[in-house]
Amino acid sequence: MKKIVAINASPRVEWNTSTLVREASKGAEAEGAQVKVFDLYELEKFTGCIACFGCKLPGHLGACAYKDGLAEVLEEIRDADGLIIGTPNYLGDASAAFRALYERLVFQYITYKKEPANYNKRSIPVLLIMTSNCAEAQYPQRGYDKVLETYQNMLSNMVGPTKVLICGETLQVDDYSIYNWTKYDPEVKKARHEEVFPGKMKDAFELGAEMVRV
Ligand SMILES: Cc1cc2nc3c(=O)[nH]c(=O)nc-3n(C[C@H](O)[C@H](O)[C@H](O)COP(=O)(O)O)c2cc1C
């Protein structure tokens, strides 16, 4: 049975990112995989890479040596057949928790040798999901497409072939009326959540299923 690790890198465990990560997980389960889901902000305290270089020492080669809340997640990913990871767009980038995991996940595999360049011997499919206020069509204009491309390339090189799903114009809160926000039309946001978001859930489900089928 294939084992998939699914990660929600949003602090909100029942909102947009988490929902899409969990839909992708359901897709993987529908194809017979076993899925372990982590909500990063629910874990014990963790940091990004602390540059201890333990992952470059004999005994730890290719495995992050630092023991904190991310240790179990990294161990599960090293042993997995696929990785689903979702993050909200925070200030044009991924969330801080995503960055922490990304640093530790990728850096452990970098050998600092000409050959081989990667300690990771098991290339696994990756699904990277990003949700945002900004519409998908605005990504190029805001430079968000380049940010995602950088993550996609690095993950593809170091972890395995990476697909990207973007879900823009998400519903940010249940009740817009209590905030003095003039930028968004709550009715438009609600309508999009009801009409477009279910389609994104389907896309996530299908991509999760496809990950197991490959
Ligand atoms: C700290 C913070 C920064 C954000 N920055 C951006 C941004 O730069 N661009 C954008 O399109 N959306 C931005 N957003 C909106 C979120 O990306 C969007 O609401 C996302 O879907 C939230 O995911 P969640 O519902 O899973 O928490 C920001 C939200 C927060 C809380």
XYZ file of C-alpha atoms and ligand atoms in Angstrom:
245
model
C 0.000 0.000 0.000
C 1.336 3.427 -0.961
C 1.913 5.912 1.798
C 1.208 9.590 1.211
C 2.065 12.461 3.544
C -0.258 15.480 3.363
C 0.627 18.786 4.954
C -1.453 21.845 5.717
C 0.857 24.843 6.152
C -1.977 27.241 7.030
C -2.626 28.125 10.677
C -6.330 27.635 9.984
C -7.160 23.951 10.163
C -10.618 24.089 8.595
C -10.225 26.708 5.909
C -9.250 26.882 2.252
C -5.764 25.375 2.217
C -6.614 22.642 4.661
C -9.777 21.759 2.728
C -7.849 21.356 -0.532
C -5.081 19.355 1.154
C -7.703 17.090 2.668
C -9.527 16.712 -0.674
C -6.246 15.707 -2.355
C -5.771 13.228 0.509
C -9.226 11.772 -0.098
C -8.309 11.351 -3.771
C -5.168 9.455 -2.772
C -7.169 7.301 -0.338
C -9.724 6.533 -3.054
C -6.859 4.955 -5.018
C -5.943 2.777 -2.060
C -3.209 4.866 -0.438
C -2.762 5.399 3.255
C -2.541 9.129 4.030
C -1.052 10.808 7.078
C -2.104 14.435 7.461
C -0.159 17.032 9.447
C -1.334 20.526 10.343
C 1.973 22.301 10.791
C 0.664 24.948 13.186
C -0.660 22.217 15.509
C 2.760 20.629 15.957
C 5.198 21.148 18.766
C 7.349 24.220 18.270
C 9.735 24.027 15.309
C 12.097 26.175 13.327
C 13.570 26.329 9.866
C 17.048 24.957 9.194
C 19.457 25.889 11.997
C 22.537 25.237 9.826
C 23.904 22.537 12.141
C 25.022 20.564 9.034
C 24.129 17.349 10.854
C 22.529 16.089 7.629
C 25.969 16.152 5.993
C 27.642 14.003 8.687
C 28.118 10.221 8.504
C 25.284 8.588 10.366
C 22.772 11.235 9.325
C 23.556 11.701 5.639
C 20.454 13.012 3.860
C 18.370 13.186 7.031
C 17.767 16.332 9.084
C 19.346 15.723 12.497
C 17.569 18.454 14.454
C 14.861 17.163 16.783
C 11.825 19.386 17.152
C 8.187 19.348 16.017
C 9.173 18.801 12.389
C 11.340 15.726 13.003
C 8.449 13.252 12.703
C 7.066 15.001 9.609
C 10.445 14.830 7.864
C 10.852 11.195 8.806
C 7.403 10.366 7.390
C 8.189 12.228 4.143
C 11.533 10.419 3.721
C 9.590 7.171 3.893
C 6.577 8.252 1.781
C 5.492 7.491 -1.780
C 4.043 10.950 -2.347
C 3.789 14.380 -0.752
C 0.832 16.781 -0.765
C 1.608 20.204 0.655
C -0.623 23.242 0.777
C 0.171 26.776 1.830
C -1.667 30.074 1.871
C 0.000 32.924 0.035
C 1.409 35.197 2.718
C 2.794 38.481 1.411
C 3.529 37.036 -1.992
C 5.244 33.921 -0.674
C 4.432 30.693 1.157
C 3.666 30.753 4.906
C 6.503 30.818 7.457
C 5.669 27.242 8.506
C 5.896 26.071 4.894
C 9.283 27.791 4.580
C 10.570 26.098 7.732
C 9.596 22.668 6.442
C 10.832 23.443 2.926
C 14.286 24.478 4.197
C 14.669 21.358 6.286
C 13.192 19.007 3.666
C 15.312 20.209 0.765
C 18.548 21.090 2.531
C 18.903 17.635 4.105
C 19.113 16.180 0.587
C 21.751 18.583 -0.765
C 25.111 16.781 -0.713
C 27.433 19.710 -1.483
C 29.144 17.250 -3.816
C 29.445 17.324 -7.574
C 28.142 13.762 -7.764
C 25.675 12.810 -6.531
C 24.042 16.194 -5.891
C 21.091 14.678 -4.048
C 21.029 12.199 -1.134
C 17.385 11.463 -1.889
C 17.262 8.132 -3.638
C 13.459 7.926 -3.741
C 11.974 10.470 -6.109
C 8.313 10.849 -5.090
C 5.498 12.857 -6.707
C 4.674 16.144 -5.021
C 1.516 18.241 -5.190
C 2.009 21.868 -4.157
C -1.193 23.813 -3.460
C -1.313 27.576 -2.941
C -4.431 29.539 -1.947
C -4.673 33.330 -2.093
C -6.862 36.407 -2.152
C -5.338 37.256 -5.477
C -6.907 35.689 -8.579
C -4.943 33.052 -10.477
C -4.797 35.360 -13.512
C -2.954 38.018 -11.479
C -0.082 35.726 -10.502
C 2.217 36.737 -13.402
C 1.618 40.459 -12.861
C 2.421 40.182 -9.131
C 5.411 37.894 -9.613
C 3.713 35.099 -7.648
C 4.160 32.754 -10.621
C 7.949 33.102 -10.299
C 7.793 32.350 -6.578
C 5.794 29.195 -7.278
C 8.079 28.248 -10.146
C 11.098 28.437 -7.823
C 9.407 26.103 -5.324
C 8.252 23.798 -8.114
C 11.732 23.535 -9.644
C 13.504 22.969 -6.333
C 10.974 20.383 -5.145
C 11.090 18.643 -8.540
C 14.888 18.456 -8.431
C 15.291 17.434 -4.824
C 12.090 15.580 -3.814
C 10.309 14.506 -7.007
C 8.143 15.644 -9.934
C 5.998 18.478 -8.647
C 2.562 19.632 -9.812
C 1.029 22.932 -8.729
C -2.594 23.797 -7.984
C -3.484 27.454 -7.388
C -6.771 28.496 -5.814
C -7.253 32.269 -5.946
C -9.939 34.646 -4.643
C -10.607 32.525 -1.590
C -13.155 33.397 1.064
C -11.038 34.866 3.847
C -13.601 35.148 6.665
C -17.195 34.073 7.281
C -18.426 37.550 8.081
C -16.883 40.427 6.143
C -19.312 42.937 7.709
C -17.442 43.179 11.033
C -14.263 44.419 9.323
C -13.736 47.746 7.693
C -12.469 46.184 4.470
C -13.287 48.129 1.336
C -11.181 46.133 -1.110
C -13.412 43.096 -1.449
C -17.027 42.588 -2.322
C -18.223 39.955 0.180
C -20.999 38.873 -2.169
C -18.508 38.194 -4.966
C -16.251 36.320 -2.523
C -19.163 34.223 -1.227
C -20.418 33.465 -4.736
C -16.943 32.386 -5.820
C -16.631 30.188 -2.730
C -19.925 28.514 -3.584
C -19.435 28.258 -7.340
C -15.692 27.983 -8.033
C -14.182 26.503 -4.855
C -16.004 23.142 -5.240
C -14.334 22.803 -8.650
C -10.941 23.381 -7.005
C -11.801 20.703 -4.463
C -12.461 18.334 -7.366
C -9.146 19.293 -8.987
C -7.342 18.613 -5.698
C -9.098 15.243 -5.339
C -8.142 14.257 -8.887
C -4.502 15.330 -8.443
C -4.306 13.354 -5.200
C -5.693 10.279 -6.962
C -3.341 10.736 -9.901
C -0.379 10.870 -7.515
C -1.135 7.324 -6.403
C -1.901 6.029 -9.886
C 1.492 7.072 -11.351
C -0.534 37.262 6.878
C -1.320 37.183 5.608
C -0.747 37.617 4.433
C -1.434 37.483 3.224
N -0.829 37.921 2.067
C -1.455 37.728 0.887
C -0.827 38.155 -0.321
O 0.263 38.732 -0.335
N -1.468 37.911 -1.493
C -2.678 37.279 -1.548
O -3.198 37.077 -2.637
N -3.302 36.873 -0.407
C -2.723 37.081 0.787
N -3.332 36.665 1.963
C -4.628 35.953 1.879
C -4.484 34.435 2.004
O -3.468 33.947 1.175
C -5.787 33.725 1.606
O -6.865 34.227 2.321
C -5.638 32.206 1.814
O -6.605 31.516 1.081
C -5.758 31.844 3.284
O -5.660 30.445 3.438
P -6.489 29.687 4.570
O -7.937 30.000 4.325
O -6.187 28.272 4.368
O -5.999 30.183 5.872
C -2.723 36.879 3.196
C -3.297 36.468 4.420
C -2.628 36.632 5.599
C -3.284 36.202 6.890
